[in-house]
Amino acid sequence: MAIITLPYRYLESLVGTDKKTIISRLPMIGSDIERIEEDHADVEFFPDRPDLFSVEGVARAMRGFLGIETGLPDYKVSPPETTFSIDPGLAAIRPYLGSAVIRDLHFDEESITSLMGLQEALHWAVGRGRSKVAIGVHDMDKVKGPFHYIAAPRDRSFIPLDYDKEMTMEEILAEHPKGKAYAHIVQDFARFPLIVDDEDRVLSFPPIINGELTRVTEETRNILLDTTGTDPKAVKIAVAIICTALAENGARIEGVTIEGSTWPDLGPTERNVSASECNRLLGLTLPPTGIAGLLEKMRFSAVAGEGDTIRVGVPCYRADIMHDWDIFEDAAIAYGYENFDARISSTFAIGKENPVQAVMGAIRELVSGLGYLEVLPFTLTNERTLYTRMRRPMQECALKILHPISEDHTLVRTSILPLLLETLQANRHRELPQRIFAVGDVIEGMHTIQKLACVSTHPGADFSEAYATADALCRELSLSYKAVGSHDGAFIEGRRGDIVCKEKISGVFGEIHPAVLNAFELEHPVAAVELDLTAVPGYPATPGSP
Amino acid sequence: MAELTQNEKKLLAALEPLKTAGPDTLSQVLGTREDAVIQHAYLLADRGLAEVMRSTEVSYRLTGEGIEYGEKGLPERQLYQSFGDSIPLADLSKNPLSRIGIGQMRRKGWVTIKDGIVTKTGTAAESDEEHALCDPSSGGRGVKDLVKRGLLVEEETVSIRIRITPEGTAMVRAGLDLTEETGTLTRDQIISGAWKDLTLRRYDVEKLPKRVYPGKIHPYQRLIDHMRHVLLEMGFTEIQGSIVQSAFWNFDALFQPQDHPAREMQDTFYLSEKIPVPGGYERVRDMHLFGGETTSTGWGGAWSQEKAEQCVLRTHTTSLSIQHLACNPEPPVKAFCISRVYRREAIDPTHLPEFEQLEGIVMDEGVSFRHLLGYLKEFYGRMGFDDVRFRPAYFPYTEPSVEPEVYVDGLGWVEMGGAGIFREEVTAPWGIHHPVLAWGLGVSRMAMLRLGLKDLRLLYRSDIEWIRETPTWIPEHRGRR
């Protein structure tokens, strides 16, 4: 999400009404008001609306939404007087280029801040951190066209922005802050992208940094815009958003010829949509002219033609219109979400509990009936807790997370018992007896299954208690089993048993080994049971598999 | 004032004629142990019916050595009497008592020693110590010296006297019922009918009982079960699935582009395993590349099968919903899921790497955006939020999208989850021809509101004390219509 600063004075002058009205209606266009200050508001807009990342863009949208100026904004582009060539050597490096000339600029502090902010927000939202598109603005009066977008040798040097001496492009990548941040985008190429003018003066090293020569200040009257990137759509939309934002504040857009094509193209994209499909999707019954009126408020051009069709013109700065339904959402926003007659559908279906949840629910009742408190430990754990402290060997099937957030969360649990002992450890100063249980997901290979574990600790906790508990559980769940001596290292030898159902070990019970108790800082004996729920009658045949 | 126990009454009755007595006397009269008498005396004292007076007495006891010297005389006396007027020191030293005796005689001035001759000075009157030896209770310096010499031991005895107060006397004069009371009934007493002749001891209901803690289901789980019931009552089927998902189902099938920031290592837990793409994956690929057969333009760019085959810990329950729909493309479908999801987030009071998420979907012929708003109102209403409002939102896999807000006393309007209609790019590859209404919310956040918690971690790092003390919450059943 991008947070945009909207200074009230500038906003009011662009919209044409008072700030109170604007701010109160702003959330209903799709935004979150972060902060209200004395002279400005900080507002967050969604990443699919980069056209709103500037005061000018917001003002344009609000004029439509408030009914002050509706329909497609018209942006004139004067005939081109500049050309831009593209070096074929860039095809494998950073092939796409967009450009425009913007004249008659009168910057003040607010509008220049708005432009810089817009560039950065576009880099984030559309450029994916400058790789898909990077934007450069240049004081055109400092250089002379035609301009050339070339693949240059890595040791070519120029004075980068904010510096006073020449550096080679290699050096810039190594030493300049922007160089270090974005080096990964270009550093493996044999040659680097560079924009120069007709006298071979450097305008910029995209996507890294502009030259100090063409720095834009409040005095700048004419700008050359360049957008370069690996995604043609991103390059095009960046040009459209910047040009139209500057045009909103009174600047004149002039064309640039790039390899024979005229840039920018600020005309609308045509789409024909169905009024009935719009009504169906939204649950409305508007006539086509009604829908067209709503779309005009959202700055589309919309003409209800013959029958069901509406001819829609999508403004050049809208990055998010991919499908007809994207247009219908705008109609819904213009209609006002608060105006919909919200009612559930008459869809009839009979509710059904998931069988795994049914088994888990029955077990919760059962174990709490034995006097145990339920706890809900994490499923993410680590080797030390799952194996080392438990005197259990590492399992190959344990799923390891590639980039864990901490050493404590590197594995998904295969057993719940260690997590319960951790819980007892955290509660060792609480009153005894303590009886706790947990039932939930564990991983077995790639599969997700469920287990139950319960532990009881007090001075008299022993093997008999563990066995009696395990037996009671199996009996209540109609689980016929055989108890055989266990080899589970977490338990005391001679005081542990495996629960075997149909030749498979489905659980274990016994008295926890004192070395394990020491490892968890526990001071009293612990009687424990763990049971694999897949053995329980009622558990569905196919476990949850990916 | 609560009634006196039987033991208190008996003690009071025994004390009244005596006025004041020691525990030894009373224990004999009552036929109980002295410490029991003292315990009951204190209970009476709490009620102002008696007074317990403690006094400490110092007494002296002769040690074994002291007793011996008491009979034979102190060593210096015995030594003094063993010779005439004078004796050579060397000879006197042969006497075993000389070691102590010579020094004591000199100290008391009974003898002088000069040029190796011990000479009596005159009379040797009875010393303080000898006086004390005969009668240790006489006190005085002699006693202290004997204690120093290890012949006498000082002892403290606490003696207790119990005295009845005027209130106690008045109560006895008024009359006490001293019939024998029974505590726990025995089997014989019950079946023989003997109980009819027994007086049962009464218990004081104003004294708080021992705290007993029942086994219980976790309060957060109760909230989750309540939400499950609400949805089951609305006719939804519960779905469940694997923690491990392929990027295909978790992202690609939901039309999240492969370069979307949420798919990066920073935000999602990746595993080294791979799961092959399912049959029909080409339709999803085409959707990304050019929008398939819909009116969509798609994302363009490239689509990598390898990226889709990476495995992640599911980041939302939506990956389960789309798989359910792919297996059930015919209407109607009403399904929900409340499950744990995983996000790569640093742990702080409102963020955890794993938490519960709820998802509900409705797919049917003719369902629309206004029905979605209707389901949201209905669902949040049943969760106890009567005031719900809606704002435009954005999610990569829904269009239109909406953000419901609920009104919470003390907090104002709070964002509670997100909702929308699944994009056609998501549903078309699986032959789903009707709109899918979908909504989701973070259950843990709602639990924090309901359970009054400020820290999300308390739900999962269980404090047994908190679970014990949190009462069983029964949801209000709200009547509608």
PDB file of C-alpha atoms in Angstrom, chain B residues 134-350:
ATOM      1  CA  CYS B 134      21.979 -25.310  96.229  1.00  0.00           C
ATOM      2  CA  ASP B 135      19.184 -23.134  95.003  1.00  0.00           C
ATOM      3  CA  PRO B 136      19.424 -22.158  91.365  1.00  0.00           C
ATOM      4  CA  SER B 137      16.171 -20.252  91.467  1.00  0.00           C
ATOM      5  CA  SER B 138      17.612 -17.727  93.858  1.00  0.00           C
ATOM      6  CA  GLY B 139      19.111 -15.860  90.925  1.00  0.00           C
ATOM      7  CA  GLY B 140      21.980 -13.463  91.338  1.00  0.00           C
ATOM      8  CA  ARG B 141      25.534 -13.430  90.119  1.00  0.00           C
ATOM      9  CA  GLY B 142      26.211 -16.934  91.187  1.00  0.00           C
ATOM     10  CA  VAL B 143      23.732 -18.282  88.688  1.00  0.00           C
ATOM     11  CA  LYS B 144      25.415 -16.462  85.826  1.00  0.00           C
ATOM     12  CA  ASP B 145      28.808 -17.810  86.838  1.00  0.00           C
ATOM     13  CA  LEU B 146      27.486 -21.351  87.052  1.00  0.00           C
ATOM     14  CA  VAL B 147      25.992 -20.957  83.564  1.00  0.00           C
ATOM     15  CA  LYS B 148      29.386 -19.759  82.333  1.00  0.00           C
ATOM     16  CA  ARG B 149      31.052 -22.764  83.926  1.00  0.00           C
ATOM     17  CA  GLY B 150      28.632 -25.073  82.169  1.00  0.00           C
ATOM     18  CA  LEU B 151      27.087 -26.331  85.380  1.00  0.00           C
ATOM     19  CA  LEU B 152      23.706 -24.688  84.903  1.00  0.00           C
ATOM     20  CA  VAL B 153      21.495 -24.353  81.825  1.00  0.00           C
ATOM     21  CA  GLU B 154      19.000 -21.516  81.308  1.00  0.00           C
ATOM     22  CA  GLU B 155      15.645 -22.560  79.906  1.00  0.00           C
ATOM     23  CA  GLU B 156      12.619 -20.618  78.755  1.00  0.00           C
ATOM     24  CA  THR B 157       9.219 -22.073  79.239  1.00  0.00           C
ATOM     25  CA  VAL B 158       6.145 -20.597  77.703  1.00  0.00           C
ATOM     26  CA  SER B 159       3.161 -21.126  79.785  1.00  0.00           C
ATOM     27  CA  ILE B 160      -0.323 -20.485  78.599  1.00  0.00           C
ATOM     28  CA  ARG B 161      -3.245 -19.567  80.741  1.00  0.00           C
ATOM     29  CA  ILE B 162      -6.761 -19.415  79.411  1.00  0.00           C
ATOM     30  CA  ARG B 163      -9.294 -17.139  81.042  1.00  0.00           C
ATOM     31  CA  ILE B 164     -12.972 -16.843  80.303  1.00  0.00           C
ATOM     32  CA  THR B 165     -14.346 -13.345  79.523  1.00  0.00           C
ATOM     33  CA  PRO B 166     -17.607 -11.926  80.806  1.00  0.00           C
ATOM     34  CA  GLU B 167     -19.155 -12.566  77.341  1.00  0.00           C
ATOM     35  CA  GLY B 168     -18.044 -16.166  77.566  1.00  0.00           C
ATOM     36  CA  THR B 169     -19.504 -16.539  81.011  1.00  0.00           C
ATOM     37  CA  ALA B 170     -22.760 -15.023  79.861  1.00  0.00           C
ATOM     38  CA  MET B 171     -22.965 -17.457  76.959  1.00  0.00           C
ATOM     39  CA  VAL B 172     -22.435 -20.462  79.265  1.00  0.00           C
ATOM     40  CA  ARG B 173     -25.040 -19.175  81.722  1.00  0.00           C
ATOM     41  CA  ALA B 174     -27.469 -18.776  78.808  1.00  0.00           C
ATOM     42  CA  GLY B 175     -27.047 -22.447  78.053  1.00  0.00           C
ATOM     43  CA  LEU B 176     -24.913 -24.397  75.583  1.00  0.00           C
ATOM     44  CA  ASP B 177     -26.112 -27.395  73.663  1.00  0.00           C
ATOM     45  CA  LEU B 178     -23.381 -29.967  74.091  1.00  0.00           C
ATOM     46  CA  THR B 179     -24.837 -32.910  72.194  1.00  0.00           C
ATOM     47  CA  GLU B 180     -22.317 -34.922  70.227  1.00  0.00           C
ATOM     48  CA  GLU B 181     -22.179 -33.992  66.504  1.00  0.00           C
ATOM     49  CA  THR B 182     -21.389 -36.184  63.544  1.00  0.00           C
ATOM     50  CA  GLY B 183     -19.101 -35.166  60.711  1.00  0.00           C
ATOM     51  CA  THR B 184     -19.168 -37.532  57.758  1.00  0.00           C
ATOM     52  CA  LEU B 185     -22.020 -40.053  57.791  1.00  0.00           C
ATOM     53  CA  THR B 186     -20.913 -43.662  57.585  1.00  0.00           C
ATOM     54  CA  ARG B 187     -22.593 -46.361  55.500  1.00  0.00           C
ATOM     55  CA  ASP B 188     -23.830 -48.100  58.640  1.00  0.00           C
ATOM     56  CA  GLN B 189     -25.395 -44.938  60.025  1.00  0.00           C
ATOM     57  CA  ILE B 190     -27.240 -44.439  56.719  1.00  0.00           C
ATOM     58  CA  ILE B 191     -28.594 -47.916  56.207  1.00  0.00           C
ATOM     59  CA  SER B 192     -29.365 -48.727  59.836  1.00  0.00           C
ATOM     60  CA  GLY B 193     -31.434 -45.640  60.378  1.00  0.00           C
ATOM     61  CA  ALA B 194     -29.122 -44.573  63.188  1.00  0.00           C
ATOM     62  CA  TRP B 195     -28.871 -41.258  61.383  1.00  0.00           C
ATOM     63  CA  LYS B 196     -32.256 -40.322  62.804  1.00  0.00           C
ATOM     64  CA  ASP B 197     -30.744 -39.964  66.261  1.00  0.00           C
ATOM     65  CA  LEU B 198     -27.643 -38.095  65.185  1.00  0.00           C
ATOM     66  CA  THR B 199     -26.897 -34.376  65.247  1.00  0.00           C
ATOM     67  CA  LEU B 200     -25.025 -33.449  62.081  1.00  0.00           C
ATOM     68  CA  ARG B 201     -22.294 -30.864  62.401  1.00  0.00           C
ATOM     69  CA  ARG B 202     -23.153 -27.679  60.610  1.00  0.00           C
ATOM     70  CA  TYR B 203     -20.798 -25.937  58.181  1.00  0.00           C
ATOM     71  CA  ASP B 204     -20.334 -22.213  57.794  1.00  0.00           C
ATOM     72  CA  VAL B 205     -21.513 -21.212  54.285  1.00  0.00           C
ATOM     73  CA  GLU B 206     -19.870 -17.815  54.581  1.00  0.00           C
ATOM     74  CA  LYS B 207     -16.447 -19.449  54.599  1.00  0.00           C
ATOM     75  CA  LEU B 208     -15.285 -19.695  50.943  1.00  0.00           C
ATOM     76  CA  PRO B 209     -14.810 -23.213  49.608  1.00  0.00           C
ATOM     77  CA  LYS B 210     -11.679 -24.757  48.099  1.00  0.00           C
ATOM     78  CA  ARG B 211     -11.225 -23.756  44.418  1.00  0.00           C
ATOM     79  CA  VAL B 212     -11.710 -26.611  42.010  1.00  0.00           C
ATOM     80  CA  TYR B 213     -10.810 -26.240  38.321  1.00  0.00           C
ATOM     81  CA  PRO B 214     -12.698 -28.352  35.805  1.00  0.00           C
ATOM     82  CA  GLY B 215     -11.131 -29.709  32.653  1.00  0.00           C
ATOM     83  CA  LYS B 216     -12.188 -27.492  29.784  1.00  0.00           C
ATOM     84  CA  ILE B 217     -12.023 -26.615  26.142  1.00  0.00           C
ATOM     85  CA  HIS B 218      -9.790 -23.610  25.437  1.00  0.00           C
ATOM     86  CA  PRO B 219     -11.726 -20.315  25.390  1.00  0.00           C
ATOM     87  CA  TYR B 220     -10.374 -19.497  21.925  1.00  0.00           C
ATOM     88  CA  GLN B 221     -11.460 -22.925  20.649  1.00  0.00           C
ATOM     89  CA  ARG B 222     -14.939 -22.186  22.015  1.00  0.00           C
ATOM     90  CA  LEU B 223     -15.063 -19.033  19.947  1.00  0.00           C
ATOM     91  CA  ILE B 224     -13.926 -20.975  16.883  1.00  0.00           C
ATOM     92  CA  ASP B 225     -16.592 -23.643  17.531  1.00  0.00           C
ATOM     93  CA  HIS B 226     -19.205 -20.909  17.844  1.00  0.00           C
ATOM     94  CA  MET B 227     -18.212 -19.526  14.443  1.00  0.00           C
ATOM     95  CA  ARG B 228     -18.369 -23.042  12.973  1.00  0.00           C
ATOM     96  CA  HIS B 229     -21.859 -23.479  14.364  1.00  0.00           C
ATOM     97  CA  VAL B 230     -23.027 -20.154  12.967  1.00  0.00           C
ATOM     98  CA  LEU B 231     -21.919 -21.204   9.493  1.00  0.00           C
ATOM     99  CA  LEU B 232     -23.276 -24.757   9.790  1.00  0.00           C
ATOM    100  CA  GLU B 233     -26.614 -23.250  10.835  1.00  0.00           C
ATOM    101  CA  MET B 234     -26.513 -21.116   7.693  1.00  0.00           C
ATOM    102  CA  GLY B 235     -26.182 -24.261   5.603  1.00  0.00           C
ATOM    103  CA  PHE B 236     -22.439 -24.252   4.907  1.00  0.00           C
ATOM    104  CA  THR B 237     -20.292 -27.398   4.501  1.00  0.00           C
ATOM    105  CA  GLU B 238     -17.039 -27.485   6.423  1.00  0.00           C
ATOM    106  CA  ILE B 239     -13.864 -28.162   4.433  1.00  0.00           C
ATOM    107  CA  GLN B 240     -10.410 -29.094   5.676  1.00  0.00           C
ATOM    108  CA  GLY B 241      -7.072 -29.558   3.966  1.00  0.00           C
ATOM    109  CA  SER B 242      -3.318 -29.823   3.961  1.00  0.00           C
ATOM    110  CA  ILE B 243      -0.961 -27.339   5.577  1.00  0.00           C
ATOM    111  CA  VAL B 244       1.436 -27.836   2.679  1.00  0.00           C
ATOM    112  CA  GLN B 245       0.274 -26.381  -0.638  1.00  0.00           C
ATOM    113  CA  SER B 246       1.887 -25.986  -4.009  1.00  0.00           C
ATOM    114  CA  ALA B 247       2.409 -22.395  -5.155  1.00  0.00           C
ATOM    115  CA  PHE B 248       0.033 -23.365  -7.954  1.00  0.00           C
ATOM    116  CA  TRP B 249      -2.991 -23.704  -5.685  1.00  0.00           C
ATOM    117  CA  ASN B 250      -1.888 -21.110  -3.153  1.00  0.00           C
ATOM    118  CA  PHE B 251      -1.079 -18.356  -5.668  1.00  0.00           C
ATOM    119  CA  ASP B 252      -1.347 -19.143  -9.394  1.00  0.00           C
ATOM    120  CA  ALA B 253      -4.850 -20.595  -9.338  1.00  0.00           C
ATOM    121  CA  LEU B 254      -5.901 -17.451  -7.458  1.00  0.00           C
ATOM    122  CA  PHE B 255      -4.532 -15.308 -10.266  1.00  0.00           C
ATOM    123  CA  GLN B 256      -1.755 -13.871  -8.153  1.00  0.00           C
ATOM    124  CA  PRO B 257       1.007 -12.982 -10.622  1.00  0.00           C
ATOM    125  CA  GLN B 258       4.296 -14.799 -10.175  1.00  0.00           C
ATOM    126  CA  ASP B 259       6.134 -11.540  -9.457  1.00  0.00           C
ATOM    127  CA  HIS B 260       3.691 -10.435  -6.755  1.00  0.00           C
ATOM    128  CA  PRO B 261       5.499  -9.255  -3.589  1.00  0.00           C
ATOM    129  CA  ALA B 262       3.483 -11.580  -1.317  1.00  0.00           C
ATOM    130  CA  ARG B 263       5.063 -14.552  -3.089  1.00  0.00           C
ATOM    131  CA  GLU B 264       8.535 -13.536  -2.055  1.00  0.00           C
ATOM    132  CA  MET B 265      10.729 -15.246   0.528  1.00  0.00           C
ATOM    133  CA  GLN B 266      10.150 -12.347   2.926  1.00  0.00           C
ATOM    134  CA  ASP B 267       6.428 -12.942   3.254  1.00  0.00           C
ATOM    135  CA  THR B 268       5.861 -16.645   2.652  1.00  0.00           C
ATOM    136  CA  PHE B 269       7.342 -19.823   4.157  1.00  0.00           C
ATOM    137  CA  TYR B 270       8.820 -21.920   1.363  1.00  0.00           C
ATOM    138  CA  LEU B 271       9.800 -25.587   1.644  1.00  0.00           C
ATOM    139  CA  SER B 272      12.378 -27.396  -0.402  1.00  0.00           C
ATOM    140  CA  GLU B 273       9.827 -29.948  -1.621  1.00  0.00           C
ATOM    141  CA  LYS B 274       7.993 -29.723  -4.955  1.00  0.00           C
ATOM    142  CA  ILE B 275       4.523 -30.805  -6.016  1.00  0.00           C
ATOM    143  CA  PRO B 276       3.820 -31.306  -9.747  1.00  0.00           C
ATOM    144  CA  VAL B 277       1.148 -29.067 -11.289  1.00  0.00           C
ATOM    145  CA  PRO B 278      -2.260 -30.755 -11.583  1.00  0.00           C
ATOM    146  CA  GLY B 279      -4.020 -31.699 -14.758  1.00  0.00           C
ATOM    147  CA  GLY B 280      -5.618 -28.668 -16.388  1.00  0.00           C
ATOM    148  CA  TYR B 281      -2.841 -26.354 -15.209  1.00  0.00           C
ATOM    149  CA  GLU B 282      -2.475 -25.001 -18.766  1.00  0.00           C
ATOM    150  CA  ARG B 283      -5.763 -23.169 -18.409  1.00  0.00           C
ATOM    151  CA  VAL B 284      -4.403 -21.306 -15.389  1.00  0.00           C
ATOM    152  CA  ARG B 285      -1.176 -20.599 -17.251  1.00  0.00           C
ATOM    153  CA  ASP B 286      -3.094 -19.182 -20.197  1.00  0.00           C
ATOM    154  CA  MET B 287      -5.154 -17.055 -17.846  1.00  0.00           C
ATOM    155  CA  HIS B 288      -1.956 -15.444 -16.554  1.00  0.00           C
ATOM    156  CA  LEU B 289      -0.453 -14.992 -19.984  1.00  0.00           C
ATOM    157  CA  PHE B 290      -3.380 -13.548 -21.926  1.00  0.00           C
ATOM    158  CA  GLY B 291      -6.623 -14.011 -20.024  1.00  0.00           C
ATOM    159  CA  GLY B 292      -7.625 -17.319 -21.567  1.00  0.00           C
ATOM    160  CA  GLU B 293     -11.068 -17.204 -23.099  1.00  0.00           C
ATOM    161  CA  THR B 294     -12.403 -14.442 -20.878  1.00  0.00           C
ATOM    162  CA  THR B 295     -12.488 -10.684 -21.557  1.00  0.00           C
ATOM    163  CA  SER B 296      -9.313 -10.397 -19.492  1.00  0.00           C
ATOM    164  CA  THR B 297      -5.970  -9.196 -20.784  1.00  0.00           C
ATOM    165  CA  GLY B 298      -4.147 -11.436 -18.291  1.00  0.00           C
ATOM    166  CA  TRP B 299      -0.915 -10.303 -16.650  1.00  0.00           C
ATOM    167  CA  GLY B 300       1.255 -10.797 -19.712  1.00  0.00           C
ATOM    168  CA  GLY B 301       4.923 -11.476 -19.222  1.00  0.00           C
ATOM    169  CA  ALA B 302       6.105 -15.022 -18.571  1.00  0.00           C
ATOM    170  CA  TRP B 303       4.732 -17.920 -16.531  1.00  0.00           C
ATOM    171  CA  SER B 304       7.044 -20.510 -15.009  1.00  0.00           C
ATOM    172  CA  GLN B 305       5.842 -24.024 -14.261  1.00  0.00           C
ATOM    173  CA  GLU B 306       8.792 -24.458 -11.926  1.00  0.00           C
ATOM    174  CA  LYS B 307       7.665 -21.541  -9.771  1.00  0.00           C
ATOM    175  CA  ALA B 308       4.186 -23.034  -9.578  1.00  0.00           C
ATOM    176  CA  GLU B 309       5.567 -26.347  -8.351  1.00  0.00           C
ATOM    177  CA  GLN B 310       7.332 -24.877  -5.310  1.00  0.00           C
ATOM    178  CA  CYS B 311       5.777 -25.786  -1.972  1.00  0.00           C
ATOM    179  CA  VAL B 312       4.696 -23.341   0.679  1.00  0.00           C
ATOM    180  CA  LEU B 313       2.937 -23.430   4.027  1.00  0.00           C
ATOM    181  CA  ARG B 314      -0.509 -22.179   3.050  1.00  0.00           C
ATOM    182  CA  THR B 315      -0.788 -18.395   3.408  1.00  0.00           C
ATOM    183  CA  HIS B 316      -4.576 -18.309   3.312  1.00  0.00           C
ATOM    184  CA  THR B 317      -7.533 -20.700   3.465  1.00  0.00           C
ATOM    185  CA  THR B 318      -8.493 -19.489  -0.039  1.00  0.00           C
ATOM    186  CA  SER B 319      -6.168 -22.159  -1.442  1.00  0.00           C
ATOM    187  CA  LEU B 320      -8.505 -24.766   0.065  1.00  0.00           C
ATOM    188  CA  SER B 321     -11.604 -22.985  -1.241  1.00  0.00           C
ATOM    189  CA  ILE B 322     -10.470 -22.964  -4.855  1.00  0.00           C
ATOM    190  CA  GLN B 323      -9.586 -26.667  -4.724  1.00  0.00           C
ATOM    191  CA  HIS B 324     -13.005 -27.427  -3.276  1.00  0.00           C
ATOM    192  CA  LEU B 325     -14.641 -25.477  -6.101  1.00  0.00           C
ATOM    193  CA  ALA B 326     -12.476 -27.176  -8.710  1.00  0.00           C
ATOM    194  CA  CYS B 327     -13.849 -30.506  -7.418  1.00  0.00           C
ATOM    195  CA  ASN B 328     -17.421 -29.142  -7.167  1.00  0.00           C
ATOM    196  CA  PRO B 329     -18.000 -26.833 -10.148  1.00  0.00           C
ATOM    197  CA  GLU B 330     -21.777 -27.325 -10.193  1.00  0.00           C
ATOM    198  CA  PRO B 331     -24.006 -25.025  -8.152  1.00  0.00           C
ATOM    199  CA  PRO B 332     -24.950 -24.642  -5.378  1.00  0.00           C
ATOM    200  CA  VAL B 333     -21.843 -24.625  -3.212  1.00  0.00           C
ATOM    201  CA  LYS B 334     -21.821 -23.180   0.297  1.00  0.00           C
ATOM    202  CA  ALA B 335     -18.575 -23.997   2.062  1.00  0.00           C
ATOM    203  CA  PHE B 336     -16.403 -22.707   4.858  1.00  0.00           C
ATOM    204  CA  CYS B 337     -13.127 -23.421   6.553  1.00  0.00           C
ATOM    205  CA  ILE B 338     -11.514 -22.214   9.785  1.00  0.00           C
ATOM    206  CA  SER B 339      -7.872 -23.217   9.756  1.00  0.00           C
ATOM    207  CA  ARG B 340      -4.390 -22.165  10.587  1.00  0.00           C
ATOM    208  CA  VAL B 341      -2.457 -20.215   7.970  1.00  0.00           C
ATOM    209  CA  TYR B 342       1.175 -19.165   7.884  1.00  0.00           C
ATOM    210  CA  ARG B 343       2.810 -15.814   7.113  1.00  0.00           C
ATOM    211  CA  ARG B 344       6.444 -14.980   7.490  1.00  0.00           C
ATOM    212  CA  GLU B 345       6.010 -12.222  10.084  1.00  0.00           C
ATOM    213  CA  ALA B 346       8.115 -11.267  13.064  1.00  0.00           C
ATOM    214  CA  ILE B 347       6.358 -12.002  16.358  1.00  0.00           C
ATOM    215  CA  ASP B 348       4.931  -8.989  18.201  1.00  0.00           C
ATOM    216  CA  PRO B 349       1.719  -8.328  20.173  1.00  0.00           C
ATOM    217  CA  THR B 350      -0.454  -8.245  17.038  1.00  0.00           C
TER     218      THR B 350
END
